[in-house]
XYZ file of N, CA, C and O in Angstrom:
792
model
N -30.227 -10.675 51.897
C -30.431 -9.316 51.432
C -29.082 -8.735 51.033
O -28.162 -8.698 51.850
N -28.951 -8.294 49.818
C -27.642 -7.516 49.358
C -27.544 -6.295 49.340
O -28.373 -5.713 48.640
N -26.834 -5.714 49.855
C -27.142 -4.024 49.911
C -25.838 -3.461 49.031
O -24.626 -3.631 49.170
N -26.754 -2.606 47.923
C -25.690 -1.377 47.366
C -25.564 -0.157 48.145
O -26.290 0.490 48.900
N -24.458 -0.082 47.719
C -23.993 1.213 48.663
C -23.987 2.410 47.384
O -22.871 2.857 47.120
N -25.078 2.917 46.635
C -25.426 4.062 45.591
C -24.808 3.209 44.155
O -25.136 3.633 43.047
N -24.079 2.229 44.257
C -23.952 1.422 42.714
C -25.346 0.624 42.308
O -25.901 -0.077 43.154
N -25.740 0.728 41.330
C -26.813 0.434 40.699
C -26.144 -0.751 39.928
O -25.119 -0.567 39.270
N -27.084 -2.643 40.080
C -26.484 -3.755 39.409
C -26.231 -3.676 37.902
O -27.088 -3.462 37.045
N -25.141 -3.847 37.741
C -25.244 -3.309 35.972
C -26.153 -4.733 35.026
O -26.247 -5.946 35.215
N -26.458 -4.184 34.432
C -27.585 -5.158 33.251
C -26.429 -5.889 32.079
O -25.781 -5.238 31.260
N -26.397 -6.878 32.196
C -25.334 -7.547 31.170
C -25.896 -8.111 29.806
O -25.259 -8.430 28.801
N -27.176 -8.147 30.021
C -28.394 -9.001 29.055
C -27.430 -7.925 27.779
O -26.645 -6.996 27.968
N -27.781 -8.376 26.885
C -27.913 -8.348 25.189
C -28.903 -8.520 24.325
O -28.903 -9.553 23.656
N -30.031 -7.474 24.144
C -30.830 -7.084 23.360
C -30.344 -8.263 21.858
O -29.210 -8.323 21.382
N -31.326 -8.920 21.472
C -31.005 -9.706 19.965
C -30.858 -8.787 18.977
O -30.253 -9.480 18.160
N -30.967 -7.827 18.517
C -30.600 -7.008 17.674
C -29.094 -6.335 17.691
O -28.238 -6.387 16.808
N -29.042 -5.665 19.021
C -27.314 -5.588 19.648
C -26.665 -6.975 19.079
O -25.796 -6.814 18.222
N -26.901 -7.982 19.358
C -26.140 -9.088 18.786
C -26.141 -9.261 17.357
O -25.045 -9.579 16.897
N -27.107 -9.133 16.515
C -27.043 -9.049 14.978
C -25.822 -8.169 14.522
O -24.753 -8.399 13.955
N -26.537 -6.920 15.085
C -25.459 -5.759 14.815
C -24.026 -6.191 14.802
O -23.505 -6.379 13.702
N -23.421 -6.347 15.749
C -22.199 -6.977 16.170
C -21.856 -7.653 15.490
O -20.921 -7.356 14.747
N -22.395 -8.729 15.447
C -21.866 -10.071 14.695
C -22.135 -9.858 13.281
O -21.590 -10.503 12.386
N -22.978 -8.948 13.109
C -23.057 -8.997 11.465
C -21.907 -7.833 10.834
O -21.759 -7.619 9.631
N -21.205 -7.202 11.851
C -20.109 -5.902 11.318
C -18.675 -6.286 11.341
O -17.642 -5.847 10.835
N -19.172 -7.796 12.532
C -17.670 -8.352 12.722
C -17.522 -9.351 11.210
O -16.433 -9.415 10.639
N -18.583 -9.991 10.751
C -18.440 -10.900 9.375
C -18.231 -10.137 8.436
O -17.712 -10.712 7.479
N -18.504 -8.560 8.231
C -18.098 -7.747 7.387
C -16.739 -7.434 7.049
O -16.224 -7.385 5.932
N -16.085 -7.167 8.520
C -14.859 -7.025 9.018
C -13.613 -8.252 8.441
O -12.466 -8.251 7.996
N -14.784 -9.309 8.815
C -13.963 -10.496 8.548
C -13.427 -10.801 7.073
O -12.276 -11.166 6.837
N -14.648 -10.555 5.899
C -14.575 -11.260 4.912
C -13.925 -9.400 4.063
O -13.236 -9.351 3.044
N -14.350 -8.298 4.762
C -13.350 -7.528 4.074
C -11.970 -7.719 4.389
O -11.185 -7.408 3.493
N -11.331 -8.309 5.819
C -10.021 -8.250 5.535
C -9.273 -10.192 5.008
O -8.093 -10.541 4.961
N -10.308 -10.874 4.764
C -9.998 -11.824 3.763
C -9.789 -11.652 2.338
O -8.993 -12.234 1.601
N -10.666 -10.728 2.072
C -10.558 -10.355 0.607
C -9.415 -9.673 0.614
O -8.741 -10.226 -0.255
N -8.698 -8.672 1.141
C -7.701 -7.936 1.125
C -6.342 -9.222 1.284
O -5.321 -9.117 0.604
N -6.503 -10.116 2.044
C -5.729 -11.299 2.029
C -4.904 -11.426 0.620
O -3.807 -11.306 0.073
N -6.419 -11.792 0.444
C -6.274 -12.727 -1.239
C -5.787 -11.603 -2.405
O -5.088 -11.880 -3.379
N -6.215 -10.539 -2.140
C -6.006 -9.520 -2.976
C -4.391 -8.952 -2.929
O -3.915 -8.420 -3.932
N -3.620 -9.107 -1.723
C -2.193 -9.301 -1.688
C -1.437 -10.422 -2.102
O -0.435 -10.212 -2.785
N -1.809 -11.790 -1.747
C -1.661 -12.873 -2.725
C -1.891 -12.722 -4.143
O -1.276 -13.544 -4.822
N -2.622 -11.882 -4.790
C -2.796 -11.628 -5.992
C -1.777 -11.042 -6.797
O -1.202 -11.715 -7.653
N -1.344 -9.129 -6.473
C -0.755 -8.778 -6.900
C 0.540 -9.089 -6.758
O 1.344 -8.681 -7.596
N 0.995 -9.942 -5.566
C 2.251 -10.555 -5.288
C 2.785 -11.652 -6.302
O 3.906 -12.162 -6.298
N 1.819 -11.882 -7.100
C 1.861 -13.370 -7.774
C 2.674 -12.494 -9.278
O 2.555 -11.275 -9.408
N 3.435 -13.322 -10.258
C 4.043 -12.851 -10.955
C 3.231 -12.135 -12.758
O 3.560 -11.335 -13.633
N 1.937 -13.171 -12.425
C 0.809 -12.575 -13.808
C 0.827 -11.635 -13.501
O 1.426 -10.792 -14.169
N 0.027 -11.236 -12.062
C -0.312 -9.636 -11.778
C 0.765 -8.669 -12.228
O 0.738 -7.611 -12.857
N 1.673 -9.368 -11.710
C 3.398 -7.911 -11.485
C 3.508 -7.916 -13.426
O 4.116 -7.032 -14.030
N 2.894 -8.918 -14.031
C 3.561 -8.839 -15.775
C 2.305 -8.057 -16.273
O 2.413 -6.980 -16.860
N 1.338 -8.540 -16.060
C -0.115 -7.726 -16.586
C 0.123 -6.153 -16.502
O -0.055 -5.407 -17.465
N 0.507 -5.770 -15.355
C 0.438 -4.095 -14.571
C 1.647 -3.415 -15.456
O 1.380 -2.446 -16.167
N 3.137 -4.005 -15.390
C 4.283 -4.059 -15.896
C 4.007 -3.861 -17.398
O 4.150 -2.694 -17.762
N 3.700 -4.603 -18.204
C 3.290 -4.412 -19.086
C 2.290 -3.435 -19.424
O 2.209 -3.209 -20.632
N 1.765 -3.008 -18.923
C 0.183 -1.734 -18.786
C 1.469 -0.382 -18.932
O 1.851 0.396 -19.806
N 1.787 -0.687 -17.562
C 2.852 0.544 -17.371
C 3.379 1.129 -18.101
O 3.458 2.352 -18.222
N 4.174 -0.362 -19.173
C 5.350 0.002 -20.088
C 4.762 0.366 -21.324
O 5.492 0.816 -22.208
N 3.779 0.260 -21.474
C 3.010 0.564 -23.033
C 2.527 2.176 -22.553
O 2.826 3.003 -23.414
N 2.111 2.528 -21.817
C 1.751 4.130 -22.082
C 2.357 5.027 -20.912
O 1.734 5.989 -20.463
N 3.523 4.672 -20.484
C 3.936 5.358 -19.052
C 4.448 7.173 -20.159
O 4.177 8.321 -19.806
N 5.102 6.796 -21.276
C 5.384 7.733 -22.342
C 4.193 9.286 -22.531
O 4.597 10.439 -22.679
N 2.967 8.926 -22.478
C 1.982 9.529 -22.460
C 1.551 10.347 -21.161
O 0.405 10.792 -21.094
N 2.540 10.563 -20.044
C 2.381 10.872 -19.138
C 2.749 11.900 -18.411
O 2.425 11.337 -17.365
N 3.151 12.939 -18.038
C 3.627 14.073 -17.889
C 3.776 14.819 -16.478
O 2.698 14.468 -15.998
N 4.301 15.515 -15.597
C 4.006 15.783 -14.479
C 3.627 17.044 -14.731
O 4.478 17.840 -14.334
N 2.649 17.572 -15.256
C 2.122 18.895 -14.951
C 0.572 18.690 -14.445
O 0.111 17.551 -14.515
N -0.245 19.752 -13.939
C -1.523 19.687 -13.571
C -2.561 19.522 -14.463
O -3.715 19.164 -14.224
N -1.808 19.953 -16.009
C -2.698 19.545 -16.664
C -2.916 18.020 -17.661
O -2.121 17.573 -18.488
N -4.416 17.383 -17.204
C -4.363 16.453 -18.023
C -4.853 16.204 -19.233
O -5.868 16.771 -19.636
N -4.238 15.394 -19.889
C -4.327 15.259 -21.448
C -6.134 14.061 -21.274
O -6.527 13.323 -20.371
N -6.721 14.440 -22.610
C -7.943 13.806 -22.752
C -7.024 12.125 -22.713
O -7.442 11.282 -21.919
N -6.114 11.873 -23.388
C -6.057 10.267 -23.284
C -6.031 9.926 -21.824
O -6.727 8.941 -21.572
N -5.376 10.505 -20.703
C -5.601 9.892 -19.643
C -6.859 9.130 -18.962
O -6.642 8.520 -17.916
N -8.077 9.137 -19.473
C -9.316 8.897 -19.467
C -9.180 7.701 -19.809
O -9.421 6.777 -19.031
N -8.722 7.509 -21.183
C -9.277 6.595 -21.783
C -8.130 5.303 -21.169
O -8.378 4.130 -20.887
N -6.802 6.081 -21.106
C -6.164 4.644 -20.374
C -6.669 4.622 -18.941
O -7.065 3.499 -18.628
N -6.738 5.236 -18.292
C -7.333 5.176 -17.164
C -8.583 3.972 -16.917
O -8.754 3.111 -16.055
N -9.298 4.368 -18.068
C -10.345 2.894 -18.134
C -10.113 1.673 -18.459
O -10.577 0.640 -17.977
N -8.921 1.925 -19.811
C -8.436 0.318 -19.828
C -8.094 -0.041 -18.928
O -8.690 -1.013 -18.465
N -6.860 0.575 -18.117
C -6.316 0.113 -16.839
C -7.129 -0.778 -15.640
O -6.865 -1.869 -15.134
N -8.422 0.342 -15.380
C -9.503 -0.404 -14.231
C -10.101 -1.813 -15.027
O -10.234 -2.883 -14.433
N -10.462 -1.598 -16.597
C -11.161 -2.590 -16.805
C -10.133 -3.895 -17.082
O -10.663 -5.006 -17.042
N -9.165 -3.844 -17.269
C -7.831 -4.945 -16.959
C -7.431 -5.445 -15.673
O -7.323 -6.650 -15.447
N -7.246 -4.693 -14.967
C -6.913 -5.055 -13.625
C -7.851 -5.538 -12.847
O -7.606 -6.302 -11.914
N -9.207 -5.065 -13.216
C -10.133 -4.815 -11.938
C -10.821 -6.402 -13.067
O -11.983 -6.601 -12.715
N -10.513 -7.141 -13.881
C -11.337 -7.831 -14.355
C -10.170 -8.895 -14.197
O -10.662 -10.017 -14.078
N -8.890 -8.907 -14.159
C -7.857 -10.189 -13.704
C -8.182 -10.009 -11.888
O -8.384 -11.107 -11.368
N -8.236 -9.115 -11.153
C -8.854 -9.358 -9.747
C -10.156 -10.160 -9.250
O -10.240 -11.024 -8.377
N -11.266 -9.535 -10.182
C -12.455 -9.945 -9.927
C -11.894 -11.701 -10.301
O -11.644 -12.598 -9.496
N -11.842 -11.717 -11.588
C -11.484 -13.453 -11.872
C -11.298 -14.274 -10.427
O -12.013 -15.016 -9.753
N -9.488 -13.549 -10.285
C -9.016 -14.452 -9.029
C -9.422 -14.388 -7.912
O -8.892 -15.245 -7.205
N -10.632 -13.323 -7.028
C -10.725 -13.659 -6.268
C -12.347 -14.423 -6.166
O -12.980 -15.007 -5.286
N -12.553 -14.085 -7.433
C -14.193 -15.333 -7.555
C -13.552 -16.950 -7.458
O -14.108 -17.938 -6.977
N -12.151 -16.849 -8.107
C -11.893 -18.245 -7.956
C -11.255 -19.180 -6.216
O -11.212 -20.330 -5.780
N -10.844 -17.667 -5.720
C -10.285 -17.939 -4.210
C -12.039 -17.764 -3.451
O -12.318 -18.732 -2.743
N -12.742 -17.082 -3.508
C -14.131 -16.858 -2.918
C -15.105 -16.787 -3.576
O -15.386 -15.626 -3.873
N -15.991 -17.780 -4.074
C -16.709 -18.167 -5.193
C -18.271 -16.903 -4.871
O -18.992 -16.418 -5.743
N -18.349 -16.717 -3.572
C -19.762 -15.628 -3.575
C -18.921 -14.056 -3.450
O -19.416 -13.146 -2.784
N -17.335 -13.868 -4.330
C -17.253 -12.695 -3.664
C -18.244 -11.487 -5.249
O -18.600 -11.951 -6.332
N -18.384 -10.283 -4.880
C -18.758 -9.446 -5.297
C -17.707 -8.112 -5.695
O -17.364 -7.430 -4.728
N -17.326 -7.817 -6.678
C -16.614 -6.350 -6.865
C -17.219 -5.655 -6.682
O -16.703 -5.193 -5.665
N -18.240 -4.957 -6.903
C -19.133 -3.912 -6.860
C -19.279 -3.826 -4.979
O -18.941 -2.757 -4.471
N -19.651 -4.671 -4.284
C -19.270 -4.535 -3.058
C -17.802 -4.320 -1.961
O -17.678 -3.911 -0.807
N -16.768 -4.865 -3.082
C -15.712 -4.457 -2.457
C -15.669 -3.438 -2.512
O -15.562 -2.808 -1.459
N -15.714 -2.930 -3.440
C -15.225 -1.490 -4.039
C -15.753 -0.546 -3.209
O -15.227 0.488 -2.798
N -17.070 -1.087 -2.954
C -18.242 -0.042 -1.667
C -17.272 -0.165 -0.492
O -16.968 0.866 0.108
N -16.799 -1.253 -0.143
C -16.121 -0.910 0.997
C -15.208 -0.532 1.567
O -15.042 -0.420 2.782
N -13.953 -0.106 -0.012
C -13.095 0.235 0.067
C -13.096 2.102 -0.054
O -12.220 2.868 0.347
N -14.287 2.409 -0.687
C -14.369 3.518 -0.672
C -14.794 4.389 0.585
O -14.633 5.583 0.836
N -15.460 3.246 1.354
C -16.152 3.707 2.940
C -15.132 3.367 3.573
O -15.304 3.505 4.784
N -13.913 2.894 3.236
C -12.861 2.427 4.460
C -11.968 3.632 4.001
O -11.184 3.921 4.905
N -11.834 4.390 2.953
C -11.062 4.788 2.365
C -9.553 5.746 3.187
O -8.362 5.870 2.902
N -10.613 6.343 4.483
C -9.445 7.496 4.854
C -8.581 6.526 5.960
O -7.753 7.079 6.685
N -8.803 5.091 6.056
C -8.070 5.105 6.973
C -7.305 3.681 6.733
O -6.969 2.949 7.664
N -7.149 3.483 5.790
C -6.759 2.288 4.828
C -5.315 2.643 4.100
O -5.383 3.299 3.061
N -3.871 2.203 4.639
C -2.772 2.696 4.631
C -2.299 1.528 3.576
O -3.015 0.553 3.344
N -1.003 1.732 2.954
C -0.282 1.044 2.516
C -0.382 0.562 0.996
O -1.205 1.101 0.255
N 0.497 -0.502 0.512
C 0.573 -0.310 -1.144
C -0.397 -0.968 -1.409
O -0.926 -0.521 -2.427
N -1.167 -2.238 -0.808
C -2.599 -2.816 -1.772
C -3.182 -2.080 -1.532
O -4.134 -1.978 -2.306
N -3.142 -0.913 -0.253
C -4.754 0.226 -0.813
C -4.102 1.493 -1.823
O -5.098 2.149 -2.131
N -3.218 1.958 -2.298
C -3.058 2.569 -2.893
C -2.897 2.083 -4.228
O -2.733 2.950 -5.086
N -2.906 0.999 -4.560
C -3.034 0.055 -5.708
C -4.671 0.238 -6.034
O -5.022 0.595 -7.158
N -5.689 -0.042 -4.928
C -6.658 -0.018 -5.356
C -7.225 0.625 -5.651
O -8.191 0.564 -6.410
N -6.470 1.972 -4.768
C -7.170 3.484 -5.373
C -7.225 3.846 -6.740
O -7.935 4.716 -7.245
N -6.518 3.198 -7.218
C -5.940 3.393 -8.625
C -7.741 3.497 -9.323
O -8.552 4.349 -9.685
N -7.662 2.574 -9.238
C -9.091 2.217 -9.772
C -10.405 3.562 -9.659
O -11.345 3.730 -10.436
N -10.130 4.190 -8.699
C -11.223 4.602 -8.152
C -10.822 6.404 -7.942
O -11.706 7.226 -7.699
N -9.468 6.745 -8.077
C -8.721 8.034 -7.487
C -7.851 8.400 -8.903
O -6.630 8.245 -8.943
N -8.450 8.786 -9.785
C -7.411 9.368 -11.218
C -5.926 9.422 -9.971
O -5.081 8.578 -9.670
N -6.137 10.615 -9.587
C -4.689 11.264 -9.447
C -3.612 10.499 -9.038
O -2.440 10.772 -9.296
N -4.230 8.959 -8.015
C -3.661 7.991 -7.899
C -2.527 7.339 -8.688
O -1.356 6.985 -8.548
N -3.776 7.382 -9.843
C -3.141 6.272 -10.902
C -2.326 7.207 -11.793
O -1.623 6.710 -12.673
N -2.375 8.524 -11.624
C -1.321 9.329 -12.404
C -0.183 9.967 -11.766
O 0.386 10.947 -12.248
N 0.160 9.372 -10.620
C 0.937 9.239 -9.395
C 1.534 8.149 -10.007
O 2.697 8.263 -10.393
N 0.804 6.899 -10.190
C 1.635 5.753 -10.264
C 2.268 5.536 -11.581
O 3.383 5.049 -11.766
N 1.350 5.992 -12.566
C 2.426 6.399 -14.063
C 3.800 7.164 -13.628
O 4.930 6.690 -13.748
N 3.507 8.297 -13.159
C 4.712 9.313 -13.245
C 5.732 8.486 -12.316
O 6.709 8.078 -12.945
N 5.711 8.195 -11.120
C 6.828 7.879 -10.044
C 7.099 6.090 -11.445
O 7.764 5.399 -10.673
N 7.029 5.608 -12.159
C 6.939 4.631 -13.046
C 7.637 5.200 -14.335
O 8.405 4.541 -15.035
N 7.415 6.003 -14.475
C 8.046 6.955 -15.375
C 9.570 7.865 -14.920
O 10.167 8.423 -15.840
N 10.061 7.958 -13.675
C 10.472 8.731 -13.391
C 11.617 7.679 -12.888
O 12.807 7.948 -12.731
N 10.859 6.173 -12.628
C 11.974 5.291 -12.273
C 12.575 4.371 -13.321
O 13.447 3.559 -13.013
N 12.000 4.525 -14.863
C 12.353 4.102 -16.519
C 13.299 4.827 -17.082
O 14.112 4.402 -17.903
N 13.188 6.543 -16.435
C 14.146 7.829 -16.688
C 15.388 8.033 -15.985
O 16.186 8.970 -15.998
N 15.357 6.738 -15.260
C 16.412 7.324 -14.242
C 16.164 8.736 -13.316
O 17.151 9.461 -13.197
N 15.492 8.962 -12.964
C 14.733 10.398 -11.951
C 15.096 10.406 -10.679
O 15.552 11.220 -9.876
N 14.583 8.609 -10.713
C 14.643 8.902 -8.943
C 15.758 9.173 -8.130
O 16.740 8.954 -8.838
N 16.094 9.511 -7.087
C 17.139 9.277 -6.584
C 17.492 8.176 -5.252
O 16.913 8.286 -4.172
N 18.274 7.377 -5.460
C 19.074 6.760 -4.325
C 19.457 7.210 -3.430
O 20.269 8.062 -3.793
N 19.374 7.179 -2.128
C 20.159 7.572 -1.226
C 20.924 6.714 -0.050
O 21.510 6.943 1.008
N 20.593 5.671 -0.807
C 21.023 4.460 0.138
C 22.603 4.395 -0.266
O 23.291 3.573 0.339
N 23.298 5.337 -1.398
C 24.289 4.845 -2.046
C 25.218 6.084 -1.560
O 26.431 5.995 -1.753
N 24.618 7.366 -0.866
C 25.604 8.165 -0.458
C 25.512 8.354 1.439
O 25.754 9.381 2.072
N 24.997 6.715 2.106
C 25.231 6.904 3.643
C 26.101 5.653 3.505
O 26.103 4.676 2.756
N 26.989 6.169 4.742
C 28.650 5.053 5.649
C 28.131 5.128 6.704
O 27.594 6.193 7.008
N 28.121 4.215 7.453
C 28.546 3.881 9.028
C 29.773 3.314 9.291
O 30.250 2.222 8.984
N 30.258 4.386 10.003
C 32.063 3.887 10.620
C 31.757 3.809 12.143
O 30.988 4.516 12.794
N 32.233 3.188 12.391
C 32.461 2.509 13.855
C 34.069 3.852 14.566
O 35.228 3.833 14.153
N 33.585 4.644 15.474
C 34.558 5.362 16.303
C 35.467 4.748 17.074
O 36.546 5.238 17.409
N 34.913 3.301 17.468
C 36.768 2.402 18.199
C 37.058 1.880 17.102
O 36.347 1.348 16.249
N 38.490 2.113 17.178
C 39.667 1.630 16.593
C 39.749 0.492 17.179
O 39.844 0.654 18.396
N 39.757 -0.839 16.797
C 40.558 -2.135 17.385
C 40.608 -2.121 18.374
O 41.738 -1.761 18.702
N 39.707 -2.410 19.592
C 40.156 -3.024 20.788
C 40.429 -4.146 21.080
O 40.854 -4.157 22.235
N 40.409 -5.273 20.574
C 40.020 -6.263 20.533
C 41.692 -7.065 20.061
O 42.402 -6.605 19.166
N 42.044 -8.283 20.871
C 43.374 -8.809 20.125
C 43.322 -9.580 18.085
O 44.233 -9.829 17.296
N 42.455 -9.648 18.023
C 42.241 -9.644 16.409
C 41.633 -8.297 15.975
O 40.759 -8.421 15.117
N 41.900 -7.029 16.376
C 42.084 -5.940 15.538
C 40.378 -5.302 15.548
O 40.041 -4.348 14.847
N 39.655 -5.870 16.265
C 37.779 -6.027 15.922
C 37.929 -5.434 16.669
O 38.864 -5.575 17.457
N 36.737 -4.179 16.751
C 36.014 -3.294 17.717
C 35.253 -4.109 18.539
O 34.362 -4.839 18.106
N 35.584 -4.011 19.787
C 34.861 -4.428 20.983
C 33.748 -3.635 21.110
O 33.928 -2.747 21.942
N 32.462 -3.623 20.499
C 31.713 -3.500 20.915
C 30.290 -4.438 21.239
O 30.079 -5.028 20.179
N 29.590 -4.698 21.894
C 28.729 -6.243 22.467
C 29.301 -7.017 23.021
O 30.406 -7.508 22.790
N 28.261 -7.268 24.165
C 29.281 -8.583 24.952
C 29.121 -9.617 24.171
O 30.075 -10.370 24.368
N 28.167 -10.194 23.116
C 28.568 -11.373 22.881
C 28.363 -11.469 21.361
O 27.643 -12.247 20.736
N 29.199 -10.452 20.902
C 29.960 -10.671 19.599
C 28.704 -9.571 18.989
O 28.959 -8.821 18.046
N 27.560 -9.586 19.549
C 26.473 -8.486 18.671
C 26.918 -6.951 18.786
O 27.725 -6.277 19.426
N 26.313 -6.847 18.182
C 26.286 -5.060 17.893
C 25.354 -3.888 18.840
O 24.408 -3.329 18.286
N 25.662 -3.596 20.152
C 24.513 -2.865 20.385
C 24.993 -1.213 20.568
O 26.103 -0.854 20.960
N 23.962 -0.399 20.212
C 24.308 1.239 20.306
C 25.079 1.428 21.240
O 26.231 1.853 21.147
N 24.102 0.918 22.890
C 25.136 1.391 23.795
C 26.679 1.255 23.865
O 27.550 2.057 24.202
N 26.726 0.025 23.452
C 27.987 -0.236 23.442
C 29.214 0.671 22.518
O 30.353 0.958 22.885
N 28.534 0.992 21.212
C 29.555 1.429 20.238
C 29.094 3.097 20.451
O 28.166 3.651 21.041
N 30.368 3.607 19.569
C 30.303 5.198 19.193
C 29.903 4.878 17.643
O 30.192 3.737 17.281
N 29.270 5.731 16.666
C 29.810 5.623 15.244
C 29.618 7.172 14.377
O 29.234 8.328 14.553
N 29.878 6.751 13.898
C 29.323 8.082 12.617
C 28.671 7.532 11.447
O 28.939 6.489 10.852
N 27.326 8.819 11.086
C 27.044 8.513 10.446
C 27.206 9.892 9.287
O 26.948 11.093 9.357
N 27.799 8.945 8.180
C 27.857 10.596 7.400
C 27.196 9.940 5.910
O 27.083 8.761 5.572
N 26.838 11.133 5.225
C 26.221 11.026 3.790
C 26.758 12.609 2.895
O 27.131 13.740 3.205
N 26.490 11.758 1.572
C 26.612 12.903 0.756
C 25.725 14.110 0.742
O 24.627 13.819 1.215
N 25.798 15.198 0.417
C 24.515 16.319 0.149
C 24.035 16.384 -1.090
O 24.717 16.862 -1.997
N 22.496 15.797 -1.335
C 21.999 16.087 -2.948
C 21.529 17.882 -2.841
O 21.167 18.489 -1.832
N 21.632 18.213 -3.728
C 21.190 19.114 -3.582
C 21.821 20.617 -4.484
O 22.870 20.561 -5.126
N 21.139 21.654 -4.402
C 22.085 23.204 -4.813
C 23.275 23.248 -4.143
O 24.393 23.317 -4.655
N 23.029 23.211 -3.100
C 24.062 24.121 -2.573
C 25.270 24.239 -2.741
O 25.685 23.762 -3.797
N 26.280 24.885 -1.829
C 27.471 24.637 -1.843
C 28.405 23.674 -1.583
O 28.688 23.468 -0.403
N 28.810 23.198 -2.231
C 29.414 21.922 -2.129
C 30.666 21.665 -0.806
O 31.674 22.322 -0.549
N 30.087 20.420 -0.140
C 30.791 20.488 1.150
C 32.171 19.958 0.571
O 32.427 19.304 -0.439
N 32.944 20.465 1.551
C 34.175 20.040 1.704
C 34.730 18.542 2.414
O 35.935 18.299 2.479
């Protein structure tokens, strides 16, 4: 005789439908983040980067940063999806012979708010105008010279002077670099209005 003391035996069984469910959201899971695989293998590959590159460079001119848009944006807007979205479909029918676009696309739009980084903002393109007129302009803005660098106005100086009998800052015990060990500064230029530092 086993006696509970007010815990009730928990039921571990699995209803066959609970198991469909599951297993059929995890193969969803699966073959959406395979496709996303292949779909980074894709645009990584150098056709993709010349196809897009080339797209870019033929109408980035037509592009403007104000709110208002011009009727051609439409129409490249469609070449664009129907180019891209028809060199994708190709390669990944040829990497996954039962895949479907029309279903990716469903699932990228139901994954949409929580789907980070440059192959989903690539794909938005397709599917999000403002996206793809995001990706003209910052494309446009880096043909114009616009953007700015800032990797070119930060120094790191090291605060010891030579401790070391060859003149090297002792900092790490074994020749590495760690914070604790060192002081430094970090200084940069100011972009900007203002008054110009001294």
């Amino acid at each position: 005789m086993s006696v509970c003391y007010g815990i009730e035996p928990m039921d571990f069984s699995f209803h066959e439908d609970e198991d469909l469910a599951v297993s059929s959201s995890n193969a969803v899971d699966t073959k959406f983040d395979e496709t996303i695989g292949h779909v980074e293998d894709i645009i990584m590959d150098d056709d993709f980067q010349r196809i897009q590159n080339e797209f870019l460079e033929k109408y980035y001119q037509e592009f403007d940063d104000t709110e208002e848009n011009k009727f051609i944006y439409t129409d490249i807007h469609r070449e664009y999806v129907q180019l891209i979205e028809k060199h994708l479909d190709d390669e990944l029918t040829k990497r996954m012979p039962e895949f479907s676009m029309g279903e990716f696309t469903h699932q990228i739009m139901e994954r949409k708010n929580e789907l980070e980084g440059e192959i989903f903002e690539m794909l938005l393109t397709f599917s999000d105008f403002m996206a793809f007129k995001e990706m003209f302009l910052d494309f446009k803005a880096d043909k114009e010279g616009l953007t700015v660098d800032l990797s070119a106005g930060i120094m790191v100086t090291s605060m010891q002077q030579g401790g070391g009998d060859d003149g090297a800052d002792d900092c790490g015990d074994d020749g590495g670099i760690s914070l604790d060990d060192c002081t430094f500064s970090l200084t940069g230029h100011s972009f900007g209005d203002g008054p110009e530092q001294k």
